[in-house]
Coordinates of C-alpha atoms in Angstrom, one line a residue:
M1 CA 193.4 128.8 98.4
K2 CA 192.3 127.4 94.6
R3 CA 188.9 128.9 94.2
L4 CA 187.4 132.2 96.8
I5 CA 184.1 132.0 96.4
S6 CA 183.3 136.1 97.9
L7 CA 179.7 137.6 98.7
S8 CA 179.2 140.5 97.5
L9 CA 177.0 142.0 100.8
C10 CA 176.9 144.3 102.8
I11 CA 177.5 142.5 107.3
A12 CA 173.5 142.4 106.9
L13 CA 173.9 139.5 104.4
L14 CA 172.0 136.8 107.6
A15 CA 169.4 139.4 108.4
A16 CA 168.7 143.5 107.7
C17 CA 169.7 142.5 104.5
N18 CA 166.9 140.2 103.3
K19 CA 168.1 138.6 100.7
K20 CA 169.7 135.7 98.7
L21 CA 172.8 136.2 99.4
D22 CA 174.6 137.2 95.9
I23 CA 177.0 134.8 95.2
T24 CA 179.8 135.1 91.9
P25 CA 183.0 133.5 91.3
A26 CA 186.2 136.3 92.0
G27 CA 189.2 134.8 89.7
T28 CA 191.5 132.4 91.2
P29 CA 192.5 134.7 94.5
T30 CA 196.1 133.7 95.5
S31 CA 197.8 135.1 98.6
G32 CA 200.3 137.2 96.7
N33 CA 196.1 138.7 95.3
F34 CA 194.4 138.7 98.3
W35 CA 194.1 138.5 102.4
Q36 CA 195.2 142.2 102.3
N37 CA 192.8 143.6 103.9
E38 CA 189.3 144.5 105.8
N39 CA 187.2 143.6 102.4
D40 CA 189.4 140.6 102.2
A41 CA 188.5 139.6 105.3
V42 CA 185.5 140.1 105.3
S43 CA 184.2 138.7 102.0
G44 CA 186.7 135.5 103.1
A45 CA 184.5 135.0 106.3
N46 CA 181.3 135.3 104.4
A47 CA 182.2 132.5 101.7
M48 CA 181.5 130.4 104.7
Y49 CA 177.8 130.7 104.1
S50 CA 177.6 130.1 101.9
E51 CA 176.9 125.8 101.3
F52 CA 174.5 126.7 104.0
D53 CA 171.2 127.5 100.8
D54 CA 171.7 124.3 99.5
E55 CA 168.8 122.7 99.9
N56 CA 170.1 119.2 101.0
F57 CA 172.1 120.9 103.5
Y58 CA 169.8 121.4 106.7
G59 CA 167.3 120.5 104.4
R60 CA 166.1 117.6 103.1
G61 CA 169.2 115.4 102.4
Y62 CA 170.6 115.3 106.4
W63 CA 167.2 114.6 107.6
W64 CA 166.7 111.4 105.4
F65 CA 169.0 110.5 108.8
I66 CA 167.3 112.2 111.2
N67 CA 164.1 110.3 109.4
A68 CA 165.6 106.6 110.1
S69 CA 163.6 107.8 114.0
D70 CA 160.5 106.5 115.2
D71 CA 158.8 110.3 115.3
M72 CA 158.3 110.5 111.7
V73 CA 157.9 108.4 108.7
T74 CA 159.2 109.7 104.4
G75 CA 155.1 110.8 104.3
R76 CA 154.9 109.8 100.9
V77 CA 156.4 107.2 98.4
K78 CA 160.7 108.2 97.5
A79 CA 162.3 105.5 96.9
E80 CA 165.6 105.9 97.7
G81 CA 164.4 108.0 100.8
D82 CA 162.9 104.5 102.1
N83 CA 166.4 102.3 101.5
I84 CA 167.7 104.9 104.1
K85 CA 165.0 104.5 106.6
N86 CA 165.1 100.8 106.4
F87 CA 169.0 101.2 106.8
N88 CA 168.9 99.4 103.3
S89 CA 173.1 100.2 101.6
S90 CA 170.7 100.4 97.7
F91 CA 171.2 104.5 99.0
I92 CA 175.0 104.7 98.7
G93 CA 175.8 106.5 95.7
G94 CA 171.8 108.6 95.6
S95 CA 172.2 112.3 95.8
Y96 CA 169.6 112.7 98.8
T97 CA 173.4 112.2 101.2
E98 CA 176.7 112.1 99.2
G99 CA 176.8 115.6 99.0
Q100 CA 176.9 115.6 103.3
W101 CA 181.0 115.0 103.9
K102 CA 181.7 117.0 100.7
M103 CA 179.5 120.5 101.5
R104 CA 180.6 121.1 105.2
Y105 CA 184.8 120.2 104.0
I106 CA 184.0 123.1 102.0
V107 CA 182.6 125.1 105.2
I108 CA 185.7 124.1 107.5
K109 CA 188.3 125.1 104.1
R110 CA 187.1 128.3 103.5
A111 CA 186.9 128.6 107.5
N112 CA 190.7 127.7 107.9
D113 CA 191.1 130.2 105.3
V114 CA 190.1 133.1 107.3
I115 CA 192.5 130.7 110.0
K116 CA 195.3 131.4 108.6
H117 CA 195.7 134.7 106.2
V118 CA 193.3 137.3 108.7
P119 CA 194.8 137.5 111.4
N120 CA 198.1 138.8 109.1
I121 CA 195.6 141.8 108.1
D122 CA 196.0 145.1 109.4
M123 CA 192.2 145.7 110.6
T124 CA 190.3 146.6 113.3
E125 CA 190.7 144.7 116.0
S126 CA 187.1 144.1 117.7
L127 CA 186.2 143.2 114.2
K128 CA 188.5 140.4 112.5
N129 CA 188.4 139.0 116.6
R130 CA 185.0 138.6 115.1
I131 CA 185.6 137.1 112.8
L132 CA 188.4 134.7 113.5
G133 CA 185.5 133.4 116.1
E134 CA 183.1 133.0 113.1
A135 CA 186.0 130.6 110.9
Y136 CA 186.2 128.3 114.8
F137 CA 182.4 127.8 115.5
F138 CA 182.4 126.6 111.5
S139 CA 185.4 124.6 111.1
G140 CA 184.3 123.1 115.5
L141 CA 180.5 123.2 113.7
M142 CA 181.1 121.2 111.2
Y143 CA 183.6 118.9 113.0
F144 CA 181.5 117.6 115.1
E145 CA 178.5 117.4 113.1
L146 CA 180.6 115.2 110.2
A147 CA 181.6 113.1 113.9
Y148 CA 178.6 111.7 115.0
T149 CA 177.1 111.2 112.0
Y150 CA 180.7 109.0 110.8
G151 CA 182.3 108.6 113.4
D152 CA 182.6 105.9 115.9
A153 CA 185.1 103.5 117.9
R154 CA 186.6 101.9 114.8
A155 CA 187.7 105.8 113.0
G156 CA 186.4 109.5 113.0
V157 CA 186.6 111.6 110.4
P158 CA 189.9 112.7 108.3
I159 CA 190.9 115.8 110.3
V160 CA 191.8 118.2 108.2
N161 CA 196.1 120.6 108.7
R162 CA 195.3 123.8 108.0
D163 CA 199.0 123.7 107.7
S164 CA 199.8 121.4 105.7
T165 CA 200.8 122.5 102.5
L166 CA 199.7 118.6 100.9
G167 CA 196.5 120.6 99.2
D168 CA 193.8 118.7 97.9
A169 CA 196.0 115.1 99.3
P170 CA 193.6 112.3 100.4
I171 CA 193.6 112.0 104.2
P172 CA 193.3 108.9 105.8
R173 CA 190.2 108.9 109.3
A174 CA 191.3 110.2 112.6
A175 CA 192.4 106.9 114.8
N176 CA 188.3 107.4 116.4
V177 CA 186.1 109.8 116.8
D178 CA 187.2 110.8 119.7
V179 CA 190.0 112.0 118.6
V180 CA 187.6 113.8 116.5
Y181 CA 185.7 115.5 119.6
D182 CA 188.8 116.0 120.9
Y183 CA 189.4 119.3 118.6
V184 CA 186.2 119.9 118.0
A185 CA 186.7 121.0 121.7
S186 CA 190.0 122.8 120.8
E187 CA 187.8 124.1 118.7
L188 CA 184.6 125.8 119.5
Q189 CA 186.8 127.0 122.8
K190 CA 189.3 129.5 120.2
A191 CA 185.8 130.2 119.2
A192 CA 183.8 131.6 122.3
N193 CA 186.8 133.8 122.9
H194 CA 186.3 134.8 120.4
L195 CA 183.3 135.9 120.2
P196 CA 181.3 138.4 121.1
Y197 CA 177.6 137.8 123.0
F198 CA 174.9 137.4 121.2
D199 CA 172.9 140.8 122.7
T200 CA 175.6 143.1 121.5
Y201 CA 174.9 142.9 118.1
T202 CA 173.1 144.9 115.8
T203 CA 169.9 143.7 113.8
A204 CA 172.2 144.3 110.5
E205 CA 174.9 140.9 112.3
Y206 CA 171.8 138.5 113.4
G207 CA 173.2 135.4 112.4
R208 CA 176.4 135.0 112.6
P209 CA 178.6 132.9 115.7
H210 CA 178.3 133.6 119.3
K211 CA 179.8 132.8 122.3
T212 CA 176.8 131.7 123.9
A213 CA 176.5 129.4 120.7
A214 CA 179.6 128.0 121.5
W215 CA 178.9 127.2 124.8
A216 CA 175.6 125.0 123.9
F217 CA 177.5 122.3 121.2
L218 CA 180.1 122.7 123.4
S219 CA 177.9 121.0 125.7
K220 CA 176.2 118.9 123.2
M221 CA 179.9 117.6 121.8
Y222 CA 180.6 116.7 125.5
L223 CA 177.2 114.9 125.6
Y224 CA 177.8 112.4 122.8
K225 CA 181.6 112.3 123.9
K226 CA 180.1 111.1 127.4
D227 CA 181.7 113.8 129.3
Y228 CA 179.2 114.0 130.8
A229 CA 181.0 116.9 134.3
N230 CA 182.2 118.9 131.0
A231 CA 178.3 118.7 129.3
E232 CA 177.6 119.9 132.6
K233 CA 179.8 122.8 133.0
Y234 CA 179.2 124.3 129.8
A235 CA 175.2 124.2 129.4
D236 CA 175.9 125.7 132.7
S237 CA 178.7 128.6 130.9
V238 CA 175.1 129.4 128.7
I239 CA 172.3 129.4 131.4
N240 CA 174.8 130.7 134.0
S241 CA 175.3 133.9 131.2
G242 CA 172.1 135.4 131.6
K243 CA 170.8 135.9 128.5
H244 CA 168.4 133.2 127.6
A245 CA 165.6 132.4 129.0
L246 CA 162.5 130.4 127.7
L247 CA 159.8 131.4 126.4
P248 CA 156.7 131.2 128.2
N249 CA 154.6 130.1 125.1
F250 CA 156.1 127.0 124.0
A251 CA 154.3 127.9 120.6
D252 CA 155.7 131.0 120.0
V253 CA 159.6 129.8 120.2
F254 CA 158.2 128.7 116.4
T255 CA 157.1 131.9 115.0
I256 CA 159.3 134.6 112.9
A257 CA 158.4 137.2 115.6
N258 CA 161.2 135.2 118.4
N259 CA 164.0 133.8 115.8
W260 CA 166.2 135.8 117.4
T261 CA 164.3 136.0 121.3
S262 CA 166.1 134.6 124.9
E263 CA 165.0 131.2 123.6
Y264 CA 167.7 131.4 120.5
I265 CA 171.5 130.4 120.4
W266 CA 171.6 128.7 116.9
S267 CA 169.6 128.6 113.5
V268 CA 169.5 128.8 110.3
Y269 CA 169.5 132.0 109.1
S270 CA 166.1 132.0 106.0
N271 CA 164.4 133.6 104.2
S272 CA 161.3 134.7 101.5
Q273 CA 163.4 137.6 99.7
S274 CA 162.9 137.0 95.6
P275 CA 163.3 135.3 93.6
S276 CA 164.3 131.9 95.9
G277 CA 164.3 132.8 99.6
W278 CA 167.5 131.5 101.1
G279 CA 168.1 129.7 102.9
S280 CA 166.6 125.8 105.7
I281 CA 164.1 124.6 102.8
L282 CA 162.8 122.0 105.4
P283 CA 159.1 123.5 106.8
G284 CA 158.2 123.4 102.8
V285 CA 159.2 120.0 102.9
M286 CA 157.0 119.2 105.8
L287 CA 154.0 120.6 104.5
E288 CA 151.1 118.4 102.7
N289 CA 152.3 117.6 99.3
K290 CA 151.4 120.3 96.1
G291 CA 150.4 122.5 99.5
W292 CA 146.5 121.7 99.1
G293 CA 146.4 123.4 95.0
Q294 CA 147.9 126.9 97.1
Y295 CA 152.0 126.1 97.3
N296 CA 154.6 123.6 96.7
G297 CA 154.8 121.7 99.8
W298 CA 157.0 118.0 98.9
G299 CA 155.3 116.0 101.9
Y300 CA 158.4 114.6 103.3
Y301 CA 159.2 113.8 106.7
M302 CA 155.6 113.5 108.1
P303 CA 155.2 112.4 112.8
T304 CA 154.0 109.2 113.2
K305 CA 151.0 107.7 115.7
E306 CA 153.9 106.7 118.3
L307 CA 155.1 110.1 118.2
Y308 CA 151.8 111.3 119.0
D309 CA 150.8 109.5 121.9
S310 CA 154.2 109.5 123.2
Y311 CA 152.6 113.1 124.7
E312 CA 151.2 112.6 128.2
N313 CA 147.4 113.3 128.7
G314 CA 147.3 117.7 128.5
D315 CA 150.4 118.7 126.9
K316 CA 150.5 121.4 125.3
R317 CA 153.2 120.4 123.3
R318 CA 151.3 117.3 120.7
E319 CA 149.4 120.3 119.6
A320 CA 151.6 123.3 118.9
T321 CA 153.7 119.7 116.9
I322 CA 151.0 117.8 115.2
L323 CA 149.2 118.2 112.7
K324 CA 145.9 115.2 112.9
P325 CA 142.8 115.2 110.8
G326 CA 140.6 117.1 111.8
D327 CA 142.8 120.4 113.8
S328 CA 141.9 123.9 112.8
L329 CA 144.5 125.6 111.1
V330 CA 145.0 129.0 109.1
Y331 CA 146.6 128.7 105.9
F332 CA 147.4 132.0 103.6
G333 CA 144.6 133.5 105.2
N334 CA 142.6 131.4 105.2
K335 CA 140.8 129.0 108.3
I336 CA 141.3 125.6 106.9
A337 CA 140.4 121.9 108.9
Y338 CA 143.5 119.6 108.6
A339 CA 143.1 117.1 106.1
S340 CA 146.3 114.6 103.3
T341 CA 146.0 113.4 100.5
N342 CA 149.6 112.7 100.2
S343 CA 150.2 111.9 104.5
L344 CA 151.9 108.0 104.5
S345 CA 151.2 108.9 108.3
G346 CA 147.4 111.3 108.3
F347 CA 149.3 113.3 110.2
Q348 CA 151.6 116.6 109.7
F349 CA 154.5 118.7 111.9
N350 CA 152.7 122.3 113.1
K351 CA 155.4 123.3 114.0
Y352 CA 157.1 124.9 111.4
M353 CA 153.7 125.9 110.0
E354 CA 153.8 129.9 111.3
P355 CA 155.1 131.3 107.3
F356 CA 151.8 130.0 105.8
S357 CA 150.0 131.2 107.8
Y358 CA 150.1 134.6 106.3
A359 CA 147.5 136.3 103.2
N360 CA 149.4 136.7 100.2
K361 CA 152.3 134.3 100.9
I362 CA 154.7 137.0 101.7
H363 CA 156.7 134.9 103.9
V364 CA 157.8 132.3 101.5
S365 CA 160.0 131.6 98.4
P366 CA 158.3 132.6 95.8
N367 CA 160.0 130.1 94.7
G368 CA 157.8 126.3 95.9
D369 CA 161.0 124.1 94.1
H370 CA 163.2 125.9 97.1
P371 CA 160.3 126.5 99.4
T372 CA 162.3 128.8 102.4
T373 CA 160.8 131.1 104.5
D374 CA 161.4 133.7 106.7
L375 CA 161.4 131.1 109.5
N376 CA 164.8 130.1 110.4
L377 CA 165.7 126.9 112.0
P378 CA 166.4 126.1 115.4
L379 CA 169.6 123.8 115.0
I380 CA 169.8 123.9 118.6
R381 CA 168.0 126.4 121.4
Y382 CA 168.1 127.2 124.7
A383 CA 165.5 124.2 125.8
E384 CA 167.5 121.3 124.6
V385 CA 170.6 123.1 126.3
I386 CA 168.3 122.5 129.8
L387 CA 168.4 119.3 128.9
I388 CA 171.6 118.3 128.4
K389 CA 172.1 120.0 130.9
A390 CA 169.1 117.8 132.7
E391 CA 170.3 114.8 131.5
A392 CA 174.9 114.9 131.8
K393 CA 173.2 115.2 135.5
L394 CA 171.7 112.2 135.8
M395 CA 174.3 110.2 134.2
Q396 CA 176.7 111.3 137.1
G397 CA 174.0 110.3 139.2
K398 CA 172.8 113.4 140.6
N399 CA 169.8 115.2 140.2
A400 CA 168.3 116.5 137.6
D401 CA 164.4 117.6 138.7
V402 CA 165.0 121.3 138.3
E403 CA 165.4 121.4 134.9
I404 CA 163.4 118.6 134.2
N405 CA 160.8 120.9 135.7
M406 CA 161.5 124.1 134.3
I407 CA 161.0 121.9 131.0
R408 CA 157.6 119.9 132.0
N409 CA 156.1 123.6 133.5
R410 CA 155.9 125.7 130.0
A411 CA 154.8 122.9 128.8
G412 CA 151.9 123.0 130.7
L413 CA 152.8 120.2 133.2
S414 CA 152.9 119.3 136.1
S415 CA 156.1 118.8 138.1
V416 CA 157.9 115.1 138.7
T417 CA 160.5 114.3 141.7
N418 CA 163.2 112.1 140.9
A419 CA 163.3 111.8 137.2
D420 CA 165.2 109.6 135.3
M421 CA 166.3 109.0 133.0
T422 CA 162.6 107.2 131.1
E423 CA 161.7 111.0 131.9
L424 CA 164.6 112.7 130.5
K425 CA 163.9 111.0 127.3
K426 CA 160.4 111.4 127.0
Q427 CA 161.0 115.2 127.4
R428 CA 163.4 115.0 125.1
R429 CA 160.9 113.4 122.1
S430 CA 158.4 116.0 123.4
E431 CA 159.5 118.5 123.6
L432 CA 162.0 118.2 120.7
A433 CA 160.6 116.4 117.9
G434 CA 160.8 117.1 114.5
E435 CA 163.6 119.4 115.2
W436 CA 167.7 119.2 114.2
A437 CA 167.7 117.5 118.0
N438 CA 168.0 114.0 115.9
R439 CA 166.2 111.0 117.2
H440 CA 167.6 109.2 115.5
F441 CA 171.1 110.0 117.2
D442 CA 169.4 110.0 120.5
L443 CA 168.0 106.4 120.4
V444 CA 172.0 105.1 119.2
R445 CA 173.4 107.2 121.6
W446 CA 171.2 105.2 124.4
G447 CA 171.7 101.6 122.6
D448 CA 168.0 101.8 121.8
A449 CA 167.6 102.0 118.4
K450 CA 167.3 98.1 117.5
T451 CA 164.9 97.9 120.3
T452 CA 163.1 100.3 119.7
Y453 CA 163.3 100.0 115.0
A454 CA 162.1 96.2 115.4
Q455 CA 158.6 98.0 115.9
P456 CA 156.4 98.7 113.3
L457 CA 155.0 102.0 113.4
H458 CA 151.7 102.7 112.3
G459 CA 149.8 106.7 111.1
Y460 CA 146.8 108.2 113.2
S461 CA 144.4 105.5 111.5
G462 CA 146.2 102.7 113.7
A463 CA 147.2 101.5 110.5
I464 CA 150.8 100.0 109.8
V465 CA 152.4 102.1 107.5
W466 CA 156.2 101.9 108.3
P467 CA 156.8 97.5 109.0
A468 CA 159.3 96.8 111.7
R469 CA 163.4 97.3 111.0
N470 CA 166.3 95.1 111.5
F471 CA 169.0 97.3 112.8
N472 CA 172.1 96.0 113.7
P473 CA 173.9 98.4 116.4
A474 CA 178.0 97.2 114.8
V475 CA 176.2 97.9 110.9
H476 CA 173.9 100.7 111.6
N477 CA 175.3 103.7 114.8
V478 CA 177.2 105.0 111.7
W479 CA 175.5 106.0 108.4
P480 CA 177.7 104.8 105.8
V481 CA 180.8 107.1 104.3
P482 CA 179.7 108.5 101.0
R483 CA 181.1 106.2 97.7
T484 CA 182.7 109.5 96.4
E485 CA 184.9 110.3 98.8
V486 CA 186.3 106.2 99.2
T487 CA 187.1 106.6 95.4
S488 CA 187.8 109.4 94.9
S489 CA 190.6 108.4 97.6
N490 CA 191.9 105.3 96.2
G491 CA 190.7 103.9 99.5
V492 CA 192.7 106.2 101.6
V493 CA 189.1 107.4 102.6
T494 CA 187.7 103.9 104.0
Q495 CA 184.4 103.4 104.1
N496 CA 182.4 102.6 108.2
A497 CA 182.6 98.4 108.1
G498 CA 180.1 96.4 107.5
W499 CA 178.2 99.0 104.6
E500 CA 179.2 97.9 100.7

């Protein structure tokens, strides 16, 4: 390990400490002077989390890819972001998405170091198992995110041999994305075997991986792999564990008080602690630009009329998800009517607004240039696992009314019978809009992207706010490999065909 980033923090770094990770260089440790004791194991494991505070990890950068969907528009003019949404290759090499690949391989490197060295440390067995489980989890999760972003039947992403002595030598891409998905399966299965259930954690350990989180991502990976039997199997592992339940009120999912309740499976731990908070900046990124003069909102990723109109009448999720002009909200202790001076569509996402409702800004970062909050950003939650099971059942020719009606009924909608994929697609959209669930990739994997993106997008007034786009599935079903990865490897890492 050429350079270890050690974290000076208690085990409670992800919750009870409620402070920014204290990340400091620790010289240039080697296997000879590090990985000697339990404290080294804890520090090495904690190092896996440091990248999650980067604004581009789970905040703005990757969201430019999610912003490609028909659910949202950039919000305000931003040339590089606009080019990404338009599948215009001129964005390649730009700062917004160029680091996505590297950051995830940094986490993988640190996970591999843990997996290589911690088994040989004399330490508490239960803690050793949990730390190894964390490492397998993050390795599997990072490869999963890389795989569906950059990989397809033509090429996967490089899989690092954790026992290799090649150091930083470039590694060719795996033959195809299924090879990577198989590796993800192996890593997440090991994670589940090592990790405890979430309800065994103390509050000081909240935010660390746990058993049902590994199963949930296994289920989602198998859905993407089109292995529907295994997608259903691992969704059932989560459901039948008895550890999760839908909250009665949809809007309550997106509140600070419910960061860790029954619908939680895996989120980006975030806080507002001075001086700059820690975690996902997405709530501040989606806030009105300049926050009506009271906070440095960034004004990106605004909902479209297409999304608003897609909800059924009486669906409680619509108002919980989207603010339209004239809607009432509480903003830093004061009741106001929503209006925007910058939103290209005239709408704003409402899901992440709860931290901005409190007086005296007690739940938002003091630094508007890093606008984290005390609300954790869900990456996968129980409702999505139910919808994964529903889709997997439908794709096997089974009836999924039970699962789909669980989601519909919570939203205030009546039950349906013999629900089909059209209903499933509608429920994924209505339930998960504006979330990491990634509607853009849903449209890609369903084969709906080309037709959907051939239609313009509209704002609240009915005016076109985004023209129709030309989506070529042969090229655009995957995003381009960052240019720096291709050039620095002297072509060993190849670019996805058609991008450049």
